Structure formats: structure tokens, C-alpha cells
């Protein structure tokens, strides 16, 4: 048996998604004639409560477009020092968007201290860059897959609006967040001006992300997507599985969170391993290998059909997704008990 816990990006499309691709109603999306794309964009707009949406090829593209729409060249963007935009998107915020990142400390729960945010905002002064945008991330990839509580998001939103700023949400794994928080998608998105949702992680689609916001925002975003080379023609082959993801896979993501906690509890019970169970809330968690080298543990696990990543000398990461079933949990338990127990 193979149990792949490296990332939820390793998910494969379901049979229903493959059928949807074959049967997709296609047209030229640059000319707004692809009915499948229009259906997908309308669906996510309705789910998030936002006026409009745009299909893009990746989460990185979606975030970059949002930055470029919200800001002018030379503007400053407040974001977390562990955020995906700052850490994993090749510095596009500066190299392409010509913006200045203002990284602030992310805490283990993915938050940035609100006082830190307020204190970082620039006064009106011709010597300073203008602060234009605050970026949040939920769930937070590098901060234990933590979901942002609605009360926190509301406080940041009120601060932003009091200062005339916009908020963009990197919601690549937002369905894991709302499954944990037990809230609807629109309850999250009412506290942001724009947001990005990834279809190809826990939602299982082979490609694609969605950008949501006001009609004016998406109109501008469509122009930016074009100049970045993101205009797509018969993109219904991407949209069709995305529709299945939103209608079907989104409803079972709660099981990914549940299975992650079950695995974490078991691994924590094995001598020589520890997991901070208070931090296991969604589908991402980290294992402290204590005296063992993480790379040695990863190698041993892979030899027994369990794939993972080391993210430090004594830390490995597990990520659950819809392809991890109860049989896979039994596999994990058997290997840990037999090899390390």
C-alpha cells in the first residue's frame, strides 16, 4: 500500500472529474464564451458572497494578480513573515508587482498581532511608501495548517477599513478552515476584499485556482491575468473538475481534518515522537522526531510505502487529503508500531 502524506497537491482527479472533463461545454474563455468556466466562477461567487470571480492557473498567479490590482507600484503590503506570498512565491510581490513587502511575525496559530499591524502602517509622509494592503492566510501552511478565527478576521478588517486599506486572503485551503470552524464560506469572505481559493490541493482538481472580489476588482484582475500570460482558451477542461470539487469534495474535507488528528494522536503515543496536539486543527501537522534525524525517518517510512517531507533536522510534515482513507491510517499505525514502536 502507498500512503502519500507529502502534500494535498498530490491528489489525483476522481472518476467523476474525469468524466466532467470529457463532457465539458467549451468555448474561448478570453472571449467569455466557455460555459463551464462561467458556471464555475458563478458558483464560487455565490458560495463566497462576492460579486465576481476569475479562474486562474494557480494560487501564486491569483495572489500576484490581487496584489497588482489592489496596489500601485512602490506601495507597501503588510503580511506575515511565514506567509506563502512572502515565503514561497519567488518574490513576485517585488520582482513582478514592484511592491514592498512589510513582513510581520506570524504566530503558531497563523495570526499576526493586531497591534503589530497597526503600528506598521505608514503615516502620510512623502518620504514613506504608501501602505495599501494587508494579506492574511487561512489555513496557514507554515503555521501548522491553522485556520484564522472569524473574530480575529473581523478585528483586522475593522482596522483595515478604519485606515482605508484593503484585505486579501490567501485561502488556498480555506475549505479545511471552514470545516474546522464549522462556518459557511461567505462568513469568512465578508471580512476580506478579495480572496484566492485553490482547486488543486484538498479539493482534488488537477489544476486551477479562483480569485474572488467585487466586479470592479475582477474586471481589473482579468486584464492583469492577460498580461501575465494567464488568459486561457477552452478552459472548461479546467473548470469542469473544479465544479465537481466545489460541489462534492468540499463536503468531505472535514474527514481530512479528522484523519489528521487521529494520525497525530497515534504518532504522539509512539516513543521517540511527539506532536503538539493543540496545534492539529486541519489537515497539516508536524512531527518532532526528537533523537532521530528527520531525513532518516522519512527514508524509513518511504521504504514502507509512506511518503512525507522533512522540514528541519528533527521535524517532518504530514498532510492528509481525500485520498487518505481509513485503510491508510491502519497502514500508518502498523508501520510506526512495527518499525518504531
Coordinates of C-alpha atoms in Angstrom, one line a residue:
X1 CA 0.0 0.0 0.0
X2 CA 1.1 3.5 -0.8
X3 CA 0.2 6.3 1.7
X4 CA 1.3 9.7 0.3
X5 CA 1.3 12.4 3.0
X6 CA 3.8 14.8 1.3
X7 CA 1.1 17.3 0.4
X8 CA -2.5 17.6 -0.7
X9 CA -1.1 18.7 -4.1
X10 CA -0.5 15.0 -4.8
X11 CA -4.2 14.3 -5.1
X12 CA -5.5 12.9 -8.3
X13 CA -8.8 13.7 -10.0
X14 CA -11.8 11.5 -9.2
X15 CA -13.5 9.5 -11.9
X16 CA -16.4 12.0 -11.8
X17 CA -13.9 14.8 -12.5
X18 CA -12.5 12.9 -15.5
X19 CA -16.0 12.4 -16.9
X20 CA -16.7 16.1 -16.3
X21 CA -13.6 17.0 -18.4
X22 CA -14.7 14.8 -21.3
X23 CA -18.3 16.3 -21.2
X24 CA -17.3 19.9 -20.5
X25 CA -19.1 22.6 -22.5
X26 CA -16.2 24.5 -24.1
X27 CA -15.7 27.9 -25.7
X28 CA -13.0 30.6 -25.8
X29 CA -12.8 31.9 -22.3
X30 CA -10.8 35.0 -23.3
X31 CA -14.0 36.0 -25.2
X32 CA -16.1 34.8 -22.2
X33 CA -17.7 32.0 -24.3
X34 CA -16.7 29.0 -22.1
X35 CA -19.9 28.0 -20.3
X36 CA -18.1 25.7 -17.9
X37 CA -15.8 28.5 -16.8
X38 CA -18.7 30.8 -16.3
X39 CA -20.6 28.2 -14.3
X40 CA -17.5 27.7 -12.0
X41 CA -17.0 31.4 -11.5
X42 CA -20.6 32.0 -10.8
X43 CA -20.7 29.1 -8.3
X44 CA -17.7 30.3 -6.2
X45 CA -19.1 33.9 -6.3
X46 CA -22.4 32.6 -4.8
X47 CA -20.5 30.5 -2.2
X48 CA -18.3 33.3 -1.1
X49 CA -20.9 36.1 -1.3
X50 CA -18.6 38.1 -3.6
X51 CA -19.8 39.8 -6.7
X52 CA -17.5 38.2 -9.2
X53 CA -14.8 35.6 -9.7
X54 CA -11.9 34.7 -12.1
X55 CA -10.3 31.3 -12.9
X56 CA -6.5 31.4 -12.9
X57 CA -3.9 28.7 -13.4
X58 CA -2.5 28.7 -9.9
X59 CA -2.7 30.1 -6.4
X60 CA 0.5 32.0 -6.9
X61 CA -0.9 33.7 -10.0
X62 CA -4.1 34.5 -8.1
X63 CA -2.2 36.1 -5.3
X64 CA 0.0 38.1 -7.6
X65 CA -2.9 39.4 -9.6
X66 CA -4.6 40.5 -6.4
X67 CA -1.5 42.4 -5.3
X68 CA -1.2 44.1 -8.6
X69 CA -4.9 45.2 -8.6
X70 CA -5.0 46.5 -5.1
X71 CA -1.7 48.3 -5.2
X72 CA 0.3 50.9 -7.2
X73 CA 3.9 50.3 -8.0
X74 CA 6.0 51.1 -4.9
X75 CA 3.2 50.6 -2.5
X76 CA 3.7 48.6 0.7
X77 CA 2.0 45.4 1.6
X78 CA 1.6 44.2 5.2
X79 CA 1.8 40.4 5.5
X80 CA 3.1 37.6 7.7
X81 CA 6.8 36.6 7.7
X82 CA 5.8 33.0 7.2
X83 CA 3.1 33.6 4.6
X84 CA 3.0 31.8 1.4
X85 CA 3.1 35.0 -0.6
X86 CA 6.3 36.2 1.2
X87 CA 8.0 32.8 1.6
X88 CA 7.1 30.6 -1.4
X89 CA 6.1 32.8 -4.3
X90 CA 9.6 33.6 -5.6
X91 CA 9.4 37.3 -4.5
X92 CA 6.9 38.1 -7.2
X93 CA 5.5 40.7 -4.9
X94 CA 8.7 42.7 -5.6
X95 CA 10.1 41.3 -8.9
X96 CA 6.9 41.5 -10.9
X97 CA 4.4 43.6 -8.9
X98 CA 7.1 46.2 -7.8
X99 CA 5.7 46.3 -4.3
X100 CA 7.4 46.5 -1.0
X101 CA 6.6 43.7 1.5
X102 CA 6.3 44.6 5.2
X103 CA 6.7 41.2 6.9
X104 CA 5.4 40.9 10.4
X105 CA 5.8 38.0 12.8
X106 CA 3.4 35.1 12.3
X107 CA 2.4 33.2 15.4
X108 CA 1.8 29.5 15.6
X109 CA -1.9 30.0 15.0
X110 CA -1.2 31.9 11.8
X111 CA -2.2 35.2 13.2
X112 CA -0.2 38.5 13.1
X113 CA -0.6 40.6 16.3
X114 CA -3.1 43.3 15.5
X115 CA -1.1 45.9 17.4
X116 CA 1.9 45.0 15.2
X117 CA -0.3 45.5 12.1
X118 CA -1.5 48.9 13.3
X119 CA 2.0 50.0 14.4
X120 CA 3.4 49.0 11.0
X121 CA 1.0 51.2 9.0
X122 CA 2.7 54.3 7.5
X123 CA 1.7 57.8 8.3
X124 CA 1.0 60.1 5.4
X125 CA 4.5 61.3 4.6
X126 CA 6.2 61.8 1.2
X127 CA 9.3 60.1 2.5
X128 CA 7.5 56.8 3.0
X129 CA 5.9 54.2 0.7
X130 CA 2.1 54.1 1.0
X131 CA 0.6 51.1 2.8
X132 CA -2.2 49.8 0.5
X133 CA -2.9 46.2 1.5
X134 CA -3.0 43.7 4.3
X135 CA -2.6 40.0 3.4
X136 CA -3.9 37.1 5.6
X137 CA -3.6 33.4 5.1
X138 CA -6.1 30.7 6.2
X139 CA -5.4 27.9 6.7
X140 CA -1.8 28.9 7.2
X141 CA 0.7 26.5 5.5
X142 CA 3.8 27.2 7.6
X143 CA 1.9 27.7 10.8
X144 CA 0.5 24.2 11.4
X145 CA -2.3 24.5 9.0
X146 CA -4.0 26.9 11.4
X147 CA -7.4 28.4 10.5
X148 CA -8.0 32.0 11.3
X149 CA -10.9 32.6 13.7
X150 CA -13.7 34.8 12.4
X151 CA -13.3 37.1 15.4
X152 CA -9.7 37.7 14.5
X153 CA -10.5 38.4 10.9
X154 CA -13.2 40.8 11.9
X155 CA -10.8 42.8 14.0
X156 CA -8.2 43.0 11.3
X157 CA -11.0 44.0 8.8
X158 CA -12.2 46.8 11.0
X159 CA -8.7 48.1 11.5
X160 CA -8.1 48.0 7.7
X161 CA -11.3 49.9 6.9
X162 CA -10.5 52.5 9.6
X163 CA -7.3 53.2 7.7
X164 CA -8.7 53.0 4.2
X165 CA -6.9 49.7 3.4
X166 CA -8.0 46.5 1.6
X167 CA -7.5 42.9 2.8
X168 CA -6.6 40.0 0.5
X169 CA -7.0 36.4 1.8
X170 CA -4.7 33.6 0.6
X171 CA -7.4 31.0 1.1
X172 CA -5.7 28.2 -0.8
X173 CA -7.0 25.7 1.8
X174 CA -10.0 27.7 3.0
X175 CA -12.3 24.7 2.9
X176 CA -10.2 23.0 5.6
X177 CA -10.6 26.1 7.6
X178 CA -14.3 26.4 7.4
X179 CA -14.7 22.7 8.1
X180 CA -12.8 23.1 11.4
X181 CA -14.6 26.4 12.3
X182 CA -18.0 25.0 11.2
X183 CA -18.9 28.1 9.3
X184 CA -20.0 28.9 5.8
X185 CA -17.6 30.2 3.2
X186 CA -19.4 33.6 3.0
X187 CA -18.9 34.2 6.7
X188 CA -15.2 34.2 6.1
X189 CA -15.2 36.3 2.9
X190 CA -17.3 39.1 4.3
X191 CA -14.1 40.2 6.2
X192 CA -11.9 40.5 3.1
X193 CA -12.0 42.5 -0.1
X194 CA -10.6 39.7 -2.2
X195 CA -9.5 36.1 -1.8
X196 CA -7.9 33.2 -3.6
X197 CA -9.1 29.6 -3.3
X198 CA -7.1 26.7 -4.7
X199 CA -8.9 23.9 -6.5
X200 CA -5.9 21.6 -6.8
X201 CA -5.0 20.9 -3.2
X202 CA -7.5 19.3 -0.9
X203 CA -10.3 19.9 -3.4
X204 CA -8.6 17.4 -5.7
X205 CA -8.8 19.1 -9.1
X206 CA -5.7 18.7 -11.4
X207 CA -5.2 22.4 -11.9
X208 CA -6.6 25.8 -11.2
X209 CA -7.4 28.4 -8.5
X210 CA -10.2 31.0 -8.2
X211 CA -9.9 34.7 -7.4
X212 CA -13.0 36.4 -5.9
X213 CA -13.9 40.1 -5.2
X214 CA -16.0 42.9 -6.4
X215 CA -17.0 43.3 -10.1
X216 CA -14.6 46.2 -10.4
X217 CA -11.8 44.2 -8.8
X218 CA -12.3 41.2 -11.1
X219 CA -12.6 43.4 -14.2
X220 CA -9.1 44.7 -13.4
X221 CA -7.9 41.3 -12.4
X222 CA -8.9 39.9 -15.8
X223 CA -6.6 42.5 -17.5
X224 CA -3.7 41.7 -15.2
X225 CA -4.2 37.9 -15.8
X226 CA -3.9 38.6 -19.5
X227 CA -0.6 40.5 -19.3
X228 CA 0.8 37.7 -17.1
X229 CA 0.0 35.2 -19.8
X230 CA -2.9 33.7 -17.9
X231 CA -5.6 34.2 -20.5
X232 CA -6.9 30.7 -21.4
X233 CA -8.9 29.5 -24.3
X234 CA -11.0 26.3 -23.9
X235 CA -10.5 26.4 -20.1
X236 CA -13.6 24.4 -19.5
X237 CA -11.4 21.3 -19.2
X238 CA -10.0 23.0 -16.1
X239 CA -13.3 24.4 -14.8
X240 CA -15.3 21.2 -15.1
X241 CA -13.4 19.2 -12.4
X242 CA -13.4 22.4 -10.4
X243 CA -17.1 22.4 -10.3
X244 CA -17.0 18.8 -9.0
X245 CA -14.5 19.9 -6.4
X246 CA -16.8 22.6 -5.1
X247 CA -19.9 20.6 -5.1
X248 CA -18.6 17.2 -3.9
X249 CA -15.1 17.2 -2.5
X250 CA -15.6 20.3 -0.4
X251 CA -18.2 18.4 1.6
X252 CA -15.8 15.6 2.7
X253 CA -12.8 17.8 3.6
X254 CA -13.9 17.5 7.2
X255 CA -12.8 13.9 7.0
X256 CA -9.3 15.1 6.1
X257 CA -9.1 17.1 9.3
X258 CA -10.5 14.3 11.4
X259 CA -8.0 11.8 10.0
X260 CA -5.1 14.1 10.5
X261 CA -5.9 14.4 14.2
X262 CA -6.3 10.6 14.5
X263 CA -2.9 10.0 12.9
X264 CA -1.3 12.8 15.1
X265 CA -2.6 11.3 18.3
X266 CA -1.3 7.8 17.4
X267 CA 2.2 9.1 16.3
X268 CA 2.4 11.2 19.5
X269 CA 1.9 8.0 21.5
X270 CA 4.9 6.3 20.0
X271 CA 8.1 6.6 22.0
X272 CA 10.6 8.9 20.3
X273 CA 8.0 11.0 18.5
X274 CA 5.9 14.0 19.7
X275 CA 3.1 16.1 18.2
X276 CA 1.7 19.3 19.7
X277 CA -1.9 18.1 19.5
X278 CA -3.2 21.5 20.4
X279 CA -2.0 22.7 17.1
X280 CA -3.6 20.0 15.0
X281 CA -6.7 21.6 13.7
X282 CA -6.9 20.9 10.0
X283 CA -5.1 18.6 7.6
X284 CA -1.5 19.7 8.2
X285 CA 0.6 18.8 11.2
X286 CA 4.3 18.5 12.2
X287 CA 6.0 15.6 14.0
X288 CA 9.0 16.1 16.2
X289 CA 11.4 13.2 15.6
X290 CA 13.3 14.0 18.8
X291 CA 16.5 12.0 18.9
X292 CA 16.1 10.6 15.3
X293 CA 17.1 12.6 12.3
X294 CA 14.0 13.6 10.3
X295 CA 15.6 12.6 7.0
X296 CA 16.3 9.1 8.3
X297 CA 12.6 8.7 9.5
X298 CA 11.4 9.9 6.1
X299 CA 13.6 7.4 4.3
X300 CA 12.5 4.5 6.6
X301 CA 8.8 5.5 6.1
X302 CA 9.2 5.6 2.3
X303 CA 10.7 2.2 2.3
X304 CA 7.5 1.1 4.0
X305 CA 5.2 2.9 1.5
X306 CA 4.6 6.1 3.5
X307 CA 5.8 9.3 1.8
X308 CA 6.4 12.5 3.7
X309 CA 8.8 15.5 3.8
X310 CA 11.4 16.5 6.3
X311 CA 11.1 20.2 7.1
X312 CA 14.0 20.5 9.6
X313 CA 16.6 18.4 11.3
X314 CA 14.1 16.9 13.6
X315 CA 10.7 17.7 12.0
X316 CA 8.6 16.1 9.4
X317 CA 5.3 17.2 7.9
X318 CA 2.2 15.1 7.3
X319 CA -0.7 16.3 5.1
X320 CA -4.0 14.4 4.7
X321 CA -6.4 14.7 1.8
X322 CA -9.3 12.9 0.2
X323 CA -7.1 10.0 -1.0
X324 CA -6.1 9.2 2.6
X325 CA -8.7 6.7 3.8
X326 CA -9.1 4.6 7.0
X327 CA -7.1 1.8 5.4
X328 CA -4.2 4.3 5.0
X329 CA -4.5 5.2 8.7
X330 CA -4.2 1.5 9.5
X331 CA -1.1 1.3 7.3
X332 CA 0.5 4.3 9.1
X333 CA -0.3 2.8 12.5
X334 CA 1.1 -0.6 11.5
X335 CA 4.4 0.8 10.2
X336 CA 5.0 3.1 13.1
X337 CA 4.2 0.4 15.7
X338 CA 6.2 -2.3 13.9
X339 CA 9.3 -0.2 12.9
X340 CA 9.5 2.4 15.7
X341 CA 7.3 1.1 18.5

